[in-house]
Structures are given as C-alpha cells and as structure tokens.
XYZ file of C-alpha atoms in Angstrom:
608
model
C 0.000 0.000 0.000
C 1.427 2.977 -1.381
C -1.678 5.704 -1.332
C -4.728 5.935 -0.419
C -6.008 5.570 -4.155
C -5.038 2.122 -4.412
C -7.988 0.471 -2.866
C -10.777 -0.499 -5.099
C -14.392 0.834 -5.173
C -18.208 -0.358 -4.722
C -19.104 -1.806 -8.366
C -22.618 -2.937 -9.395
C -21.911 -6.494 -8.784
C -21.327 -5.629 -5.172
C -24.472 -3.745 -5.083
C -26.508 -6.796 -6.282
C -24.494 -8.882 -3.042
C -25.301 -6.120 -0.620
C -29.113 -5.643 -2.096
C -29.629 -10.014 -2.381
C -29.056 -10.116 1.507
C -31.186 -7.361 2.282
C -33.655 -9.098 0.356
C -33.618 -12.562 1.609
C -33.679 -11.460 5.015
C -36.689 -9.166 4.175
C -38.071 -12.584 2.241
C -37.804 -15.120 5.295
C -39.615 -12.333 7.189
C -42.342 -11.942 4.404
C -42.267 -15.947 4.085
C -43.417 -16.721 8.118
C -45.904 -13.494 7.914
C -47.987 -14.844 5.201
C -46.960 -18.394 3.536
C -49.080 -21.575 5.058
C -51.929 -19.646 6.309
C -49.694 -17.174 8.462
C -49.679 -16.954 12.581
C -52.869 -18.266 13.463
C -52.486 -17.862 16.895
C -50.693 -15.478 19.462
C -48.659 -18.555 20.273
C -47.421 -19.349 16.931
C -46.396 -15.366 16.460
C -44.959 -14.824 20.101
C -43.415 -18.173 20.514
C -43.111 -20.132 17.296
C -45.416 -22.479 18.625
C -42.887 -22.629 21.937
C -41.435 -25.766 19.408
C -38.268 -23.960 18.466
C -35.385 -26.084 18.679
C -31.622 -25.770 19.620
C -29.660 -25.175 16.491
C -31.525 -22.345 14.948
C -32.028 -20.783 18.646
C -28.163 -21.164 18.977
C -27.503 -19.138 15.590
C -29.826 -16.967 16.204
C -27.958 -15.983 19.817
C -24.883 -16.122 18.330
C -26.089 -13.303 15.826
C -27.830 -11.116 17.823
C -24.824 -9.664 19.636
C -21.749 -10.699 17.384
C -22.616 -8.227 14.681
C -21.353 -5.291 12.798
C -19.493 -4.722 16.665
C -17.760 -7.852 16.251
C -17.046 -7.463 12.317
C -15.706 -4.038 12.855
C -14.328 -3.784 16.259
C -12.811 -6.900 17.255
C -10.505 -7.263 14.081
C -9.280 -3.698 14.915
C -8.458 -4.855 18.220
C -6.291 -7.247 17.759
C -4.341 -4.981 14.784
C -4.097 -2.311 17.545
C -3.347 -4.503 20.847
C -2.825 -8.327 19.892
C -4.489 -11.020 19.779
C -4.635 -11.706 23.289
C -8.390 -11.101 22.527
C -8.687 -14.571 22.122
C -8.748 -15.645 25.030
C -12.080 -14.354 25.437
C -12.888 -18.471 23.777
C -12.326 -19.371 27.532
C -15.000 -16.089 28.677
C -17.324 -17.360 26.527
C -17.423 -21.302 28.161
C -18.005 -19.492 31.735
C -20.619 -17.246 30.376
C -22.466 -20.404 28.547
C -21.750 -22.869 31.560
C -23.291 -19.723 34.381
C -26.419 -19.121 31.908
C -27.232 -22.251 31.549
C -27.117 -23.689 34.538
C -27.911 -20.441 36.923
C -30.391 -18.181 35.115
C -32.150 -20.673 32.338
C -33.204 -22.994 35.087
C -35.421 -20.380 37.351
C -36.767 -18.336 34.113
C -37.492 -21.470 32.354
C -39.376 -22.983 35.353
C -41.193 -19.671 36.501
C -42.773 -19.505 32.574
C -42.779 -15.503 32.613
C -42.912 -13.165 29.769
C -40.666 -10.589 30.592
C -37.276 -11.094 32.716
C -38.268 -8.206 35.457
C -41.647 -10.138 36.302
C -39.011 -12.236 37.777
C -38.254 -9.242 39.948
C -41.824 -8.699 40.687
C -42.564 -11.897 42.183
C -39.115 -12.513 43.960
C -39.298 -8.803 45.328
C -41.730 -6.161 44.591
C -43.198 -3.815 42.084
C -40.419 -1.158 42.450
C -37.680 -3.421 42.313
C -39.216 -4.515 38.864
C -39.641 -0.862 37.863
C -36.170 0.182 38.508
C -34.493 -2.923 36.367
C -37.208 -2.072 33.664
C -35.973 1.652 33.120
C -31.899 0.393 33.277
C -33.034 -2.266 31.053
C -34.278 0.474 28.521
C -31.290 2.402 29.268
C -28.766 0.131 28.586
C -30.934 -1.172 25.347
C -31.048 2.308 23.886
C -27.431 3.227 24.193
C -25.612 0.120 22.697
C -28.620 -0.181 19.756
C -27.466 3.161 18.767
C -24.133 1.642 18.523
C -25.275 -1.012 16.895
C -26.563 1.025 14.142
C -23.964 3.461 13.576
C -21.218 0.657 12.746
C -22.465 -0.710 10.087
C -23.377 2.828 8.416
C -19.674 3.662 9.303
C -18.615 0.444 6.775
C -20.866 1.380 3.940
C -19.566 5.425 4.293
C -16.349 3.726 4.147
C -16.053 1.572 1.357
C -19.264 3.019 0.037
C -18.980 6.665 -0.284
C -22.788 6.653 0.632
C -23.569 9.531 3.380
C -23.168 8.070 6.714
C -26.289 9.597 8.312
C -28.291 8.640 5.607
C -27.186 5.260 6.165
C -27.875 5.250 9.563
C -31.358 6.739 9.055
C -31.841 3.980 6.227
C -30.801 1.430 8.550
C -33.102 2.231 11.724
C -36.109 2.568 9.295
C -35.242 -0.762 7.713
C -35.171 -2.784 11.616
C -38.095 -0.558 12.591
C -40.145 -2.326 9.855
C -38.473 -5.291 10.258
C -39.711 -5.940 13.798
C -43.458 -6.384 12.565
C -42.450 -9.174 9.999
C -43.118 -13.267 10.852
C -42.803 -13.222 14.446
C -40.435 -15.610 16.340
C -39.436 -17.961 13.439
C -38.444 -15.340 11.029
C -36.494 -13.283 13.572
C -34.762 -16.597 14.363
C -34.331 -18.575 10.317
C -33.128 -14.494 9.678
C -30.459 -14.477 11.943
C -29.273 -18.029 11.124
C -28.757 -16.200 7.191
C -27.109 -13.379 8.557
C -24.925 -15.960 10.577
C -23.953 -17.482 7.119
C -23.373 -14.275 5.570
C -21.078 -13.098 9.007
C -19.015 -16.298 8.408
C -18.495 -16.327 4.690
C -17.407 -12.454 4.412
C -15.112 -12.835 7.200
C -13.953 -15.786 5.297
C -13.504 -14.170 2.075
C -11.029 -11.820 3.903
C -8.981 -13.837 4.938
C -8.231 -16.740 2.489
C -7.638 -13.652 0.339
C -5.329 -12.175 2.577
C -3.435 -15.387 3.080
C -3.137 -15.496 -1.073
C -2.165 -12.352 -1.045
C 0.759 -12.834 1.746
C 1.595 -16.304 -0.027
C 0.320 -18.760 2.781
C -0.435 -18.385 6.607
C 2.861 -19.529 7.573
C 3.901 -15.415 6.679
C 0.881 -13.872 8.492
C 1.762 -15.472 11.573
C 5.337 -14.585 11.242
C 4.725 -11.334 10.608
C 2.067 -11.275 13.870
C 4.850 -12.909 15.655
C 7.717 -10.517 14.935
C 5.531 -7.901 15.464
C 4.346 -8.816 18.878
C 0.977 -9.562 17.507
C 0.935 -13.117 19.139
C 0.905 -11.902 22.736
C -1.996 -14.849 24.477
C -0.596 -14.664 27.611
C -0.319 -11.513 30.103
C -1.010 -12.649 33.961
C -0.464 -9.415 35.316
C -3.012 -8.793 38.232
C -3.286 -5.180 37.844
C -6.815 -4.323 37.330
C -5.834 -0.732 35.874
C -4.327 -2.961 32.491
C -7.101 -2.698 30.016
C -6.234 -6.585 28.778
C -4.630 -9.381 30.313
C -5.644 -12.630 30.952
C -7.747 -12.147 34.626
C -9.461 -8.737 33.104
C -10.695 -10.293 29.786
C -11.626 -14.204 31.719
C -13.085 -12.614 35.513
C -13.620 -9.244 33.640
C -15.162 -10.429 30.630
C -17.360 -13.466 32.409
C -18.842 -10.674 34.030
C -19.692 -8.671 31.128
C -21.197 -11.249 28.979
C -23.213 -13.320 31.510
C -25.195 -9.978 31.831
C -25.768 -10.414 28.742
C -26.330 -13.896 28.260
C -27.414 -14.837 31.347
C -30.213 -11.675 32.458
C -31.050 -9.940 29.235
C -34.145 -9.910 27.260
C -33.062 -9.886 23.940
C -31.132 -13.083 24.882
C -32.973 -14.721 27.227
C -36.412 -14.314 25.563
C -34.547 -16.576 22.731
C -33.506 -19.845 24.675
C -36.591 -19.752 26.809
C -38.969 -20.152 23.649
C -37.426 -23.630 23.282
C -39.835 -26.652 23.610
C -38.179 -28.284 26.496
C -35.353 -26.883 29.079
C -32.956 -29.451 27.343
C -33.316 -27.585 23.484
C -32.979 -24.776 25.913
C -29.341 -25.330 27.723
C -28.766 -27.348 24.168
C -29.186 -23.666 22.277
C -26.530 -22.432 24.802
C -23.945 -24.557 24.104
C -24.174 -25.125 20.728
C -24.113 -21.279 20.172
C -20.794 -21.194 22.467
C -19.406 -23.161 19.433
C -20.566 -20.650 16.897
C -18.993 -17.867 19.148
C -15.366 -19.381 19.043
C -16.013 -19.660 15.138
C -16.432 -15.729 14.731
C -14.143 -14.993 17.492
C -11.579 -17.044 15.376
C -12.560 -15.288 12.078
C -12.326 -11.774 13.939
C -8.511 -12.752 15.335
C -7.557 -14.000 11.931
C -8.649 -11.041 10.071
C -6.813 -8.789 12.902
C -3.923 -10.561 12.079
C -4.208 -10.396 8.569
C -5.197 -6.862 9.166
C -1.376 -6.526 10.482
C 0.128 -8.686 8.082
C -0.770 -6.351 5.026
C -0.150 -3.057 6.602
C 2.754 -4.278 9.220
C 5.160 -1.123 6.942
C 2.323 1.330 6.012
C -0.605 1.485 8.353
C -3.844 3.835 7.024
C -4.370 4.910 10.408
C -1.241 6.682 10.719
C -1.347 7.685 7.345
C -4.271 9.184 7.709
C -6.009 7.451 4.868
C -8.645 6.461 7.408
C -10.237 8.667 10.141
C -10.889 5.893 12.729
C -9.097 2.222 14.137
C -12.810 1.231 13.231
C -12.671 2.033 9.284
C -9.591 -0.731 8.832
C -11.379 -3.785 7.928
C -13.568 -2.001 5.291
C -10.579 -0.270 4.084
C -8.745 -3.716 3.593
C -11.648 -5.269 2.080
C -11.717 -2.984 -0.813
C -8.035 -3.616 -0.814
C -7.501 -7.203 -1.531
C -10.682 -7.670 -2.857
C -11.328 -4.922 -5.260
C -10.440 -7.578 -8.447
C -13.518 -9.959 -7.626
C -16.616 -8.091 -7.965
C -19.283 -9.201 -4.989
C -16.816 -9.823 -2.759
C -16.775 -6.605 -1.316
C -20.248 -6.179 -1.287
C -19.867 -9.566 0.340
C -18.087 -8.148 3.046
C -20.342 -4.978 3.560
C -23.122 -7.587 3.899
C -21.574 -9.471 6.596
C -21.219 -5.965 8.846
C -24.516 -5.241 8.038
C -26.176 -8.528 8.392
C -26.313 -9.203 12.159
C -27.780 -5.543 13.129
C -31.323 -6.035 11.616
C -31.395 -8.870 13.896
C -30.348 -7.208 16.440
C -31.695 -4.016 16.366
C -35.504 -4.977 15.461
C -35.121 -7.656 18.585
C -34.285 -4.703 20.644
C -36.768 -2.208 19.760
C -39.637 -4.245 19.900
C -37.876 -5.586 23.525
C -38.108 -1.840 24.652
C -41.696 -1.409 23.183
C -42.679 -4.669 24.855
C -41.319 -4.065 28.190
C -42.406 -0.853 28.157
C -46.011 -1.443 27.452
C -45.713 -4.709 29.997
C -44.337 -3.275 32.588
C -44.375 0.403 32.348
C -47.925 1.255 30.881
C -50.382 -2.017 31.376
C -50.049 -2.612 35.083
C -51.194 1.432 35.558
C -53.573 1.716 33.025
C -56.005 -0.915 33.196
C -58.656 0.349 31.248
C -56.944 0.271 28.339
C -58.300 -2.323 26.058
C -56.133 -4.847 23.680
C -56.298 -2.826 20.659
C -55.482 0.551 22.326
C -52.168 -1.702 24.070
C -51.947 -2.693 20.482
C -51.581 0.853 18.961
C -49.629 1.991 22.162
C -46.965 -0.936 21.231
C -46.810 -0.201 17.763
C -46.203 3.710 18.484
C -44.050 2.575 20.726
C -41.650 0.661 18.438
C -41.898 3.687 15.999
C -40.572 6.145 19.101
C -37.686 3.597 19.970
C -36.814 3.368 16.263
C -36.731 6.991 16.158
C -34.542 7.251 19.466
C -31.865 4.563 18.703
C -31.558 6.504 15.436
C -30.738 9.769 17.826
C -28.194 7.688 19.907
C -26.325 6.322 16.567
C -25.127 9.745 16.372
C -24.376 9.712 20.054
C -22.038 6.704 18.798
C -19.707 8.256 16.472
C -18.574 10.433 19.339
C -18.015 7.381 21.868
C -14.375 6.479 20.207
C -13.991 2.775 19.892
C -17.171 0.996 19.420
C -16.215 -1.907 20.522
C -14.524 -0.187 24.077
C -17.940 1.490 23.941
C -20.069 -1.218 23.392
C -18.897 -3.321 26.044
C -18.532 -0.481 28.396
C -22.290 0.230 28.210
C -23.077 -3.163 29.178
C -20.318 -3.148 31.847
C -22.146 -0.143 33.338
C -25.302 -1.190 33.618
C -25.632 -4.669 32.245
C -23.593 -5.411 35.399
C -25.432 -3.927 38.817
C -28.559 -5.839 36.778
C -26.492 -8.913 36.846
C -26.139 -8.326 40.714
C -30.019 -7.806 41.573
C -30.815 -11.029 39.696
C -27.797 -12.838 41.470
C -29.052 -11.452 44.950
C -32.498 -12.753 43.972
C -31.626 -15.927 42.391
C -28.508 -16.898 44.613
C -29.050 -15.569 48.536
C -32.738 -16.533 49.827
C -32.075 -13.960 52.726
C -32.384 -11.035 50.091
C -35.136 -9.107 50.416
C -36.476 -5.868 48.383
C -34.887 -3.158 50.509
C -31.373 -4.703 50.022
C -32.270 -5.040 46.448
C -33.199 -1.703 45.939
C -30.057 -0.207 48.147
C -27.755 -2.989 46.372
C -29.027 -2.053 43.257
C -28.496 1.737 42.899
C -25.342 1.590 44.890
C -23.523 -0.653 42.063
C -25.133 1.298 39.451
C -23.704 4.689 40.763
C -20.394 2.799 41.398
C -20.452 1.751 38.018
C -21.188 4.720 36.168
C -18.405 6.567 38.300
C -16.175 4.859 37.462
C -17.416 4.211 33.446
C -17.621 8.184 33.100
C -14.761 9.154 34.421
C -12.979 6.815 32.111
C -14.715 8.497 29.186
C -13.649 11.286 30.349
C -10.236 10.389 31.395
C -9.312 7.794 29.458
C -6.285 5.682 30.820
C -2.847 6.443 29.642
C -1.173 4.654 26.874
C 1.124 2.173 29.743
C -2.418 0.887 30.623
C -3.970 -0.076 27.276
C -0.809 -1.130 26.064
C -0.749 0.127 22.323
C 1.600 -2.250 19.772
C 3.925 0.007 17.702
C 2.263 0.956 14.729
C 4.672 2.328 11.460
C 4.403 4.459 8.015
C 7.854 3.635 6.518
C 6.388 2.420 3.740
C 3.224 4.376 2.917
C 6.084 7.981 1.307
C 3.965 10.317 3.418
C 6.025 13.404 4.852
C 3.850 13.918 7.824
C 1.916 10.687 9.455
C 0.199 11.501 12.962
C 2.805 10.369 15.720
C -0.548 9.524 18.009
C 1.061 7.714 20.730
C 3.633 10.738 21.281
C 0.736 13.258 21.149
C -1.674 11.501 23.645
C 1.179 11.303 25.969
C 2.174 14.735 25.741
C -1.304 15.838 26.047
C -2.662 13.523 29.077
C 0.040 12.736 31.246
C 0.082 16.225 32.697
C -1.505 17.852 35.362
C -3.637 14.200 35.652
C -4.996 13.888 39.682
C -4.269 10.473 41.145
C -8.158 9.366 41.172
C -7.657 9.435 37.385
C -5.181 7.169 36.994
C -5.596 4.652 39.972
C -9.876 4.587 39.663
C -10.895 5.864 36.310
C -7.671 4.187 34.649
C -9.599 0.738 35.762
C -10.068 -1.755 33.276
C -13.096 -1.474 31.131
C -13.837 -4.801 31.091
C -13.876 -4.469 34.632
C -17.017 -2.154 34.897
C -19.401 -5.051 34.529
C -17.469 -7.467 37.536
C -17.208 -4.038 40.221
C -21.205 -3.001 39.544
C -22.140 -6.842 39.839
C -20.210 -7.275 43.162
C -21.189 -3.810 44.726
C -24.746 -4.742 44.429
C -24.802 -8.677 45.830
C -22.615 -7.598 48.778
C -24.663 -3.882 49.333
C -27.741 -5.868 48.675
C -26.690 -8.809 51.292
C -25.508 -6.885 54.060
C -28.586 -4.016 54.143
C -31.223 -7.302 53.763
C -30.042 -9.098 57.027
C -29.751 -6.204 58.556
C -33.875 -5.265 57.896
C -34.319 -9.063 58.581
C -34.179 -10.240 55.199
C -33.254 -13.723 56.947
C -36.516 -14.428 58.683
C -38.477 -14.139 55.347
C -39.955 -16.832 53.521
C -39.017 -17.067 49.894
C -41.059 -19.138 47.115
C -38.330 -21.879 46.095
C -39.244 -21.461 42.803
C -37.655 -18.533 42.516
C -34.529 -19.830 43.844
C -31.791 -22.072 42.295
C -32.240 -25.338 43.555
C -29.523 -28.683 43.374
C -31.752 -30.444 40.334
C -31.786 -27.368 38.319
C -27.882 -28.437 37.889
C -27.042 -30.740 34.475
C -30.066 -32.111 32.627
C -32.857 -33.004 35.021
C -35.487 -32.869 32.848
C -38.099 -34.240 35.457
C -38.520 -31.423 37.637
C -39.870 -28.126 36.045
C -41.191 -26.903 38.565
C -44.047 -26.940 41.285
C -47.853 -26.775 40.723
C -49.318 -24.261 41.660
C -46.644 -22.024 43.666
C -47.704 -18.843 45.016
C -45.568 -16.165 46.564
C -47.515 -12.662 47.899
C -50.188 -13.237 45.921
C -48.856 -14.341 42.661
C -49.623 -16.821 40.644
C -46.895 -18.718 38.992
C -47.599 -20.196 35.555
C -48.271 -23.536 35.873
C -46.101 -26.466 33.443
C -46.408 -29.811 32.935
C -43.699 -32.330 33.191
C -40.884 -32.209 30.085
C -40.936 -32.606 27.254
C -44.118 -30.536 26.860
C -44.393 -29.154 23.849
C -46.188 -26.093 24.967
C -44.334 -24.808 27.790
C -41.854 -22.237 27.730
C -42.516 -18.261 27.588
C -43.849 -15.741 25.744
C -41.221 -14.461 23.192
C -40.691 -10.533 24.838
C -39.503 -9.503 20.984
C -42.943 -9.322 19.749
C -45.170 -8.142 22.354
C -48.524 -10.153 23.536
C -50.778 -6.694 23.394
C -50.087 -6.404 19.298
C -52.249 -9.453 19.208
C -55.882 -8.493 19.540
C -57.718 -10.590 21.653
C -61.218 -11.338 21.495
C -61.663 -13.174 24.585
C -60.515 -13.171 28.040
C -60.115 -17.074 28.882
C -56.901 -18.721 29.488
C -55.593 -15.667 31.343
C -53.413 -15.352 34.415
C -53.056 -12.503 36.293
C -53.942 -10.955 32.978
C -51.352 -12.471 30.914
C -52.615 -14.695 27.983
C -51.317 -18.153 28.087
C-alpha cells in the first residue's frame, strides 16, 4: 500500500451482493408473515409455537450480539493490541456454563414473559420498575451503537452519506420488527450468521493469497508482537490481560447472556429446558467460530499493513474504518466480494436491532404502561406498542449519532453493558442466589452498584487511561512515502500525562472490562448486608424462585411446582418435560399487538 487511491471501489456487482441479503432477510420475514396460512395464533407469532429447537435458537444468539461490533471492532483490536483477545474463547465457556445452569433454570421454570416479572414476584413492584428503566437504558445506548457501525462500513467503502445510512438502517429494523414473528427473527439471523461467516472468510483466504500462505501472516504477527496470548499481570488498571478479559469479561457477557431480554427471551422459547441449555452450548461453538474469524482477520489486518498502516497515514479517520478499508483492498479484483463483506457488517444488526426495539416497546407497554392503566383495552395496548416501536426506532436513530462520538465501538459497546448490564447482573444474582435477600437490600444494592459503576465508566470516558495501561503495539508508516503521518502515541502522551490527579489514573484508569465485575459485586454484597440487617433472613421465599440442586445438568423431570404462590402471585403452571407447549412468551414481539377477542386462558392478565 502505497496511497490511499489504491484500494478499489463499490461496483454494481457488489451492489446486487449487498441488495440479495437485504432481500432474503426481508423474504424469510415476508415468508413466516404470510406463507401456510400465516400466525394463526398469538402462540405461533410470540413463541413459534414454543417448538423452536436448539440449532436455529443457537444461531440466532450467536447473531444477535456478534454483529457489525464484532465485524468491525474486534478485528481492529487485535491490529491495535494483539491477539490476546482470544482468550475471550475461555469467557465465553463461563458465560455459557453460568447461563445455563444459573439463570435458564429459574426463568425457564417460573414460565414468565418478561425477565423483570421475575423481579416482581421474587421482590416487589419497584424493584421490577427500577431494572425495567436500566433495562431500557442500557438497550437504547448500545442499539445506537449497533446502528452506527455498520453505516460507518458502507460510508467507508461506500462513499454513501453516513447519516443517511444510519437513518436507512433504523427505518429498515423498525419495519423489520413487525415481519413473521419468532421464526423469522430466528431462520433471519441463522442467514445473517452465514453471511457473518463467509465475508469474514472471504477476507482472509484472500489475505493469506495475497501474503503467499499463513505460515507469513503469523510470522509477521509474531515478529511484530501480535501473538501476545498470555499476560497474567493482576493489575486491574491494564485494560487486557488474561484475569481482566476471563473474571472481567465473564462478568460482562453473563449480563448479557445470562439476564437480558433480547437473549434470554430466545432460549426460553425452546420446547423443552434441554433444546434450551442445548441452544446455549451449541451457540458457544458458533462464538469461538467468529471470534476465530475476527482474530484472523486482525492478524491479517497486520500482516498487510505491518510497513504502512492507514491509520497513521491518515487514509482512514478511525481504528474502526480498517477492515472495510482492507476489504476494498484485496478484494477490489472480484466483484461481490466486497459487497460480500459490507453484507456481513450489516447482516447481524437487523437482527439485532428490530429484537431490541420491539424488547423496549414490549417491556415498556408490559411493565411500564399495562399494570397502571387498566382500562386500556387490547387494541389501544396494540396501537400503544406499535407507536411505541416507531418512538424507539426513532430514538436509537438519535443515539447512533451519540455513537460516532463514543471512540472505539467496541470499548464502547462493552462499556455500556459493563455499566449497567452489570449492577442488573447483581439484583438477579441477589435474587436468584441468597434466599435472605429481600427488596430493601435489592433496591439499596441495586443503585449503589449502578452509581459505582457509572463513576467509574464516566470518568474513564472522560479520562481515558494512559497509553502504559492499554498497552498500544507500535504501529509504522515507513512504507506508505507520506512526509507527515500523525505520531498519536507521542501526542496523547504529551497531552494527558500532565496535570492528571491520582483518582484518574488509579480509579478511572480501571479496566473497562472491569465495569461489569465491580457493579455486579457492589450490588450482591450492598444488597446482602442491608437485607439481614432489615431481617431479610426471617423471610420466607417461594423456592421457585430460587436455584435449587436439580436445576444443575439435565434433570429434565422437575420443572417446577404446581401451583406455587408467593404474595399473591400466581406462577404459571407447566407440565412435566418434554411438553411441547411450555416455555414463555417471546418478549420480541409483544402479547398486546395481538388483539384478543376473549378473556379465557388468562393469568393474572397475561394470555397463556
């Protein structure tokens, strides 16, 4: 790489790539709306009949938050810092093995709708209310990430006008969401999954042509201390080692995995609790897959441009812009294949941004406007959830341009959920783990690790760590015959090391990863201590609501109790596995879109 000019551009036959998997996905959609007589029932749309099985429920987790992020970010990474990124393959077992065995069990047996009606009936109303609006919080902030990656590709290799690509792309998963309920959200993202794997694929077999074999992409890595796997250092202010990315990162992703909607309300629609854990940890293998596509292409990333880097060079304006920029690289003398590419950025965020807004409509309706309003008939709900989904649509649209001010999206991404994915983490734990927690500690424990949290999150936004703690690999231009390339590392250290006051750099300087672990932990041990101390020990607590020694492994036998009650509340009752019909409303498409005629088979108001 010489100039900037070298790279190739969008041609027609990448068009037709890019357009074909907008289309099919639109298609499957179109196909479960209408084809063999349509959703006959609420269960069919909300639940795919609650007869989904593992392997498409496993894809469709797998693409739902390893999308444009992943494509974008985690490539970058490892060009920037290494590919000590992979050991996020040994994150991802924990995550799976704590999800499936700790979170599935409880929500599975208790048969709710939404995740916080788990907080109803283990705690109260308020406690419910308060993981509602962090839920919408936390939704709303990484969707508009979520949407402004992609957009950030096609203005890349595109030329197209990134806001109109990030208005394009909000209308296009604001429609999507009303399309073929469960199934088609689910046979979607096992396309998209496809499409990830085979333009992260086209990458890199090209790249290893292009270096003459892989043997010379991992020397190169090598050499260039690319191939750094192992770091043990303890300190918790390094932004990656090995105990920040597996403790760090465990906590981080179970809060996803484990607690939050737009995951859970996937596994949970499974016919049995075994298709359920099964979807778990047959999508762990198609995370190591991407994660080993995203590594590779980092590598090949540094490979290519180890003696001219476009960053530097300023023939890119962001870390986030490289794997775009190599794409039209190596690829620009096969037509489609950069399209190809595009397509596998873009794939995974109609997934997983029409499975969030019609999360935040259907939460918000469920547990915001129903229980307070209820005189409000089924078709009003119905209207209110459809404006509803339009607003969100509207709002993630408003935070995608929050995005492109955030820096790294990937940083930012997982810092979001670190923030307040994690104190959520701790109010389930509390409820799931310690019987002696009661709704005062919950409350306490929960805004206590959320302010902790977001102390420390903004102040490293603010403040972000010095170069020593991210650990930046040397990056060089001798190759690229520029006469002035952007000596970055030099500046940010002249520029931030000065006049810095010690909270920065001993508290704010903290590991992002660890956001997620210090919210989590603040709010079980807050949340413990203030509930025996208001006698949270001399309560009685339903047991279904509580992880028990058979919800361990595969015990198929014991669902759960008949009839269970706890202050009041009726808990759904399920047969013995393998019933076909038990599971849980699908929280993506929301119950009060359905209009209802009659008003059997309810309870507590909930249509079953």
């Amino acid at each position: 790489m010489s100039s900037a000019r070298a790279i190739g551009s969008f041609a027609v036959w990448d068009y037709v790539v890019f357009s074909g998997m907008l289309l099919i996905s639109a298609a499957i959609g179109i196909y479960y709306a209408f084809a063999g007589g349509g959703q006959k029932t609420s269960k069919e749309f909300l639940m795919g009949g609650r007869r989904m099985t593992a392997v498409p429920v496993a894809l469709s987790l797998t693409a739902s938050f390893m999308s444009a992020v992943t494509v974008l970010g985690t490539p970058s990474e490892v060009y920037r810092f290494g590919a000590m990124f992979t050991l996020f393959a040994f994150t991802y077992a924990l995550v799976v093995l704590a999800s499936s065995e700790i979170f599935l069990p409880v929500f599975y047996r208790l048969g709710i709708t939404s995740t916080y009606e788990y907080l109803e009936l283990r705690f109260n109303k308020v406690v419910r209310l308060l993981g509602t609006i962090l839920f919408i919080i936390q939704t709303i902030l990484y969707t508009g990430i979520v949407i402004y990656a992609p957009a950030l590709a096609l203005n890349q290799v595109t030329g197209f006008d990134l806001w109109g690509a990030v208005v394009a792309t909000g209308i296009v998963c604001t429609f999507y969401c009303t399309l073929g309920g469960l199934k088609a959200v689910v046979w979607t993202d096992v396309f998209q999954v496809g499409i990830m794997v085979a333009g992260f694929s086209s990458v890199i077999i090209r790249a290893v042509v292009v270096q003459g074999g892989i043997e010379t992409i991992l020397n190169d890595s090598y050499y260039g201390g690319r191939l750094n796997f192992w770091d043990f250092n303890p300190n918790p202010l390094q932004r990656h080692s090995f105990w920040t990315i597996v403790i760090g990162g465990t906590f981080t992703w179970t809060a996803i995995y484990g607690v939050n909607q737009s995951q859970v309300q996937r596994y949970i629609a499974c016919k049995t609790r075994f298709q359920a854990k099964m979807s778990l940890y047959v999508n762990l293998l198609g995370l190591w897959a991407i994660l080993a596509c995203a590594v590779l292409s980092g590598l090949a990333l540094f490979s290519i441009y180890k003696d001219c880097d476009p960053w530097t060079a300023n023939y890119i304006s962001a870390p986030d812009q490289l794997m775009p920029y190599l794409a039209l690289d190596i690829l620009r003398d096969y037509p489609g294949l950069p399209g190809l590419f595009v397509a596998c950025a873009y794939s995974g965020t109609l997934s997983t941004v029409s499975s969030s807004i019609n999360a935040l409509a259907a939460v918000t309706v469920e547990d915001l406007i129903k229980p307070y309003f209820r005189s409000l008939n089924e078709q009003k709900l119905s209207w209110i959830s459809k404006g509803m989904s339009l607003l969100y649509g509207v709002v993630c649209i408003t935070m995608a341009a929050l995005a492109s001010l955030m820096g790294a999206l990937l940083q930012a991404a997982l810092s979001i959920f670190g923030m307040v994915g994690g104190p959520l983490l701790g109010l389930f734990s509390l409820g799931i783990l310690f019987p002696c927690a009661n709704s005062i500690g919950a409350i306490v424990g929960l805004i206590t690790g959320f302010t902790i949290s977001l102390w420390v999150g903004i102040g490293g936004q603010i403040y972000p760590p010095l170069p020593e703690r991210s650990l930046p690999l040397s990056l060089s231009t001798a190759g690229c015959n520029i006469s002035n390339p952007s000596n970055w590392t030099t500046e940010r250290i002249e520029t931030e090391s000065n006049g810095r006051p010690a909270l920065v750099d001993n508290w704010y300087s903290l590991s992002y990863l660890y956001f997620s672990t210090v919210g989590t932990l603040v709010a079980v041990a807050v949340g413990v201590v203030v509930s025996l101390l208001t006698g949270g020990h001399k309560q009685t607590v339903n047991r279904d609501c509580l992880l028990r020694k058979e919800d361990f492994g595969l015990n198929l036998f014991t669902c759960c109790s008949k009839d269970s009650k706890m202050d009041k509340i009726e808990v759904l009752k399920c047969n013995p596995y393998p019933a076909l019909d038990h599971g849980t409303d699908n929280p993506a498409f929301n119950h009060v879109e359905m209009d209802f005629t009659e008003n059997k088979d309810k309870v507590n108001g909930v249509h079953i």
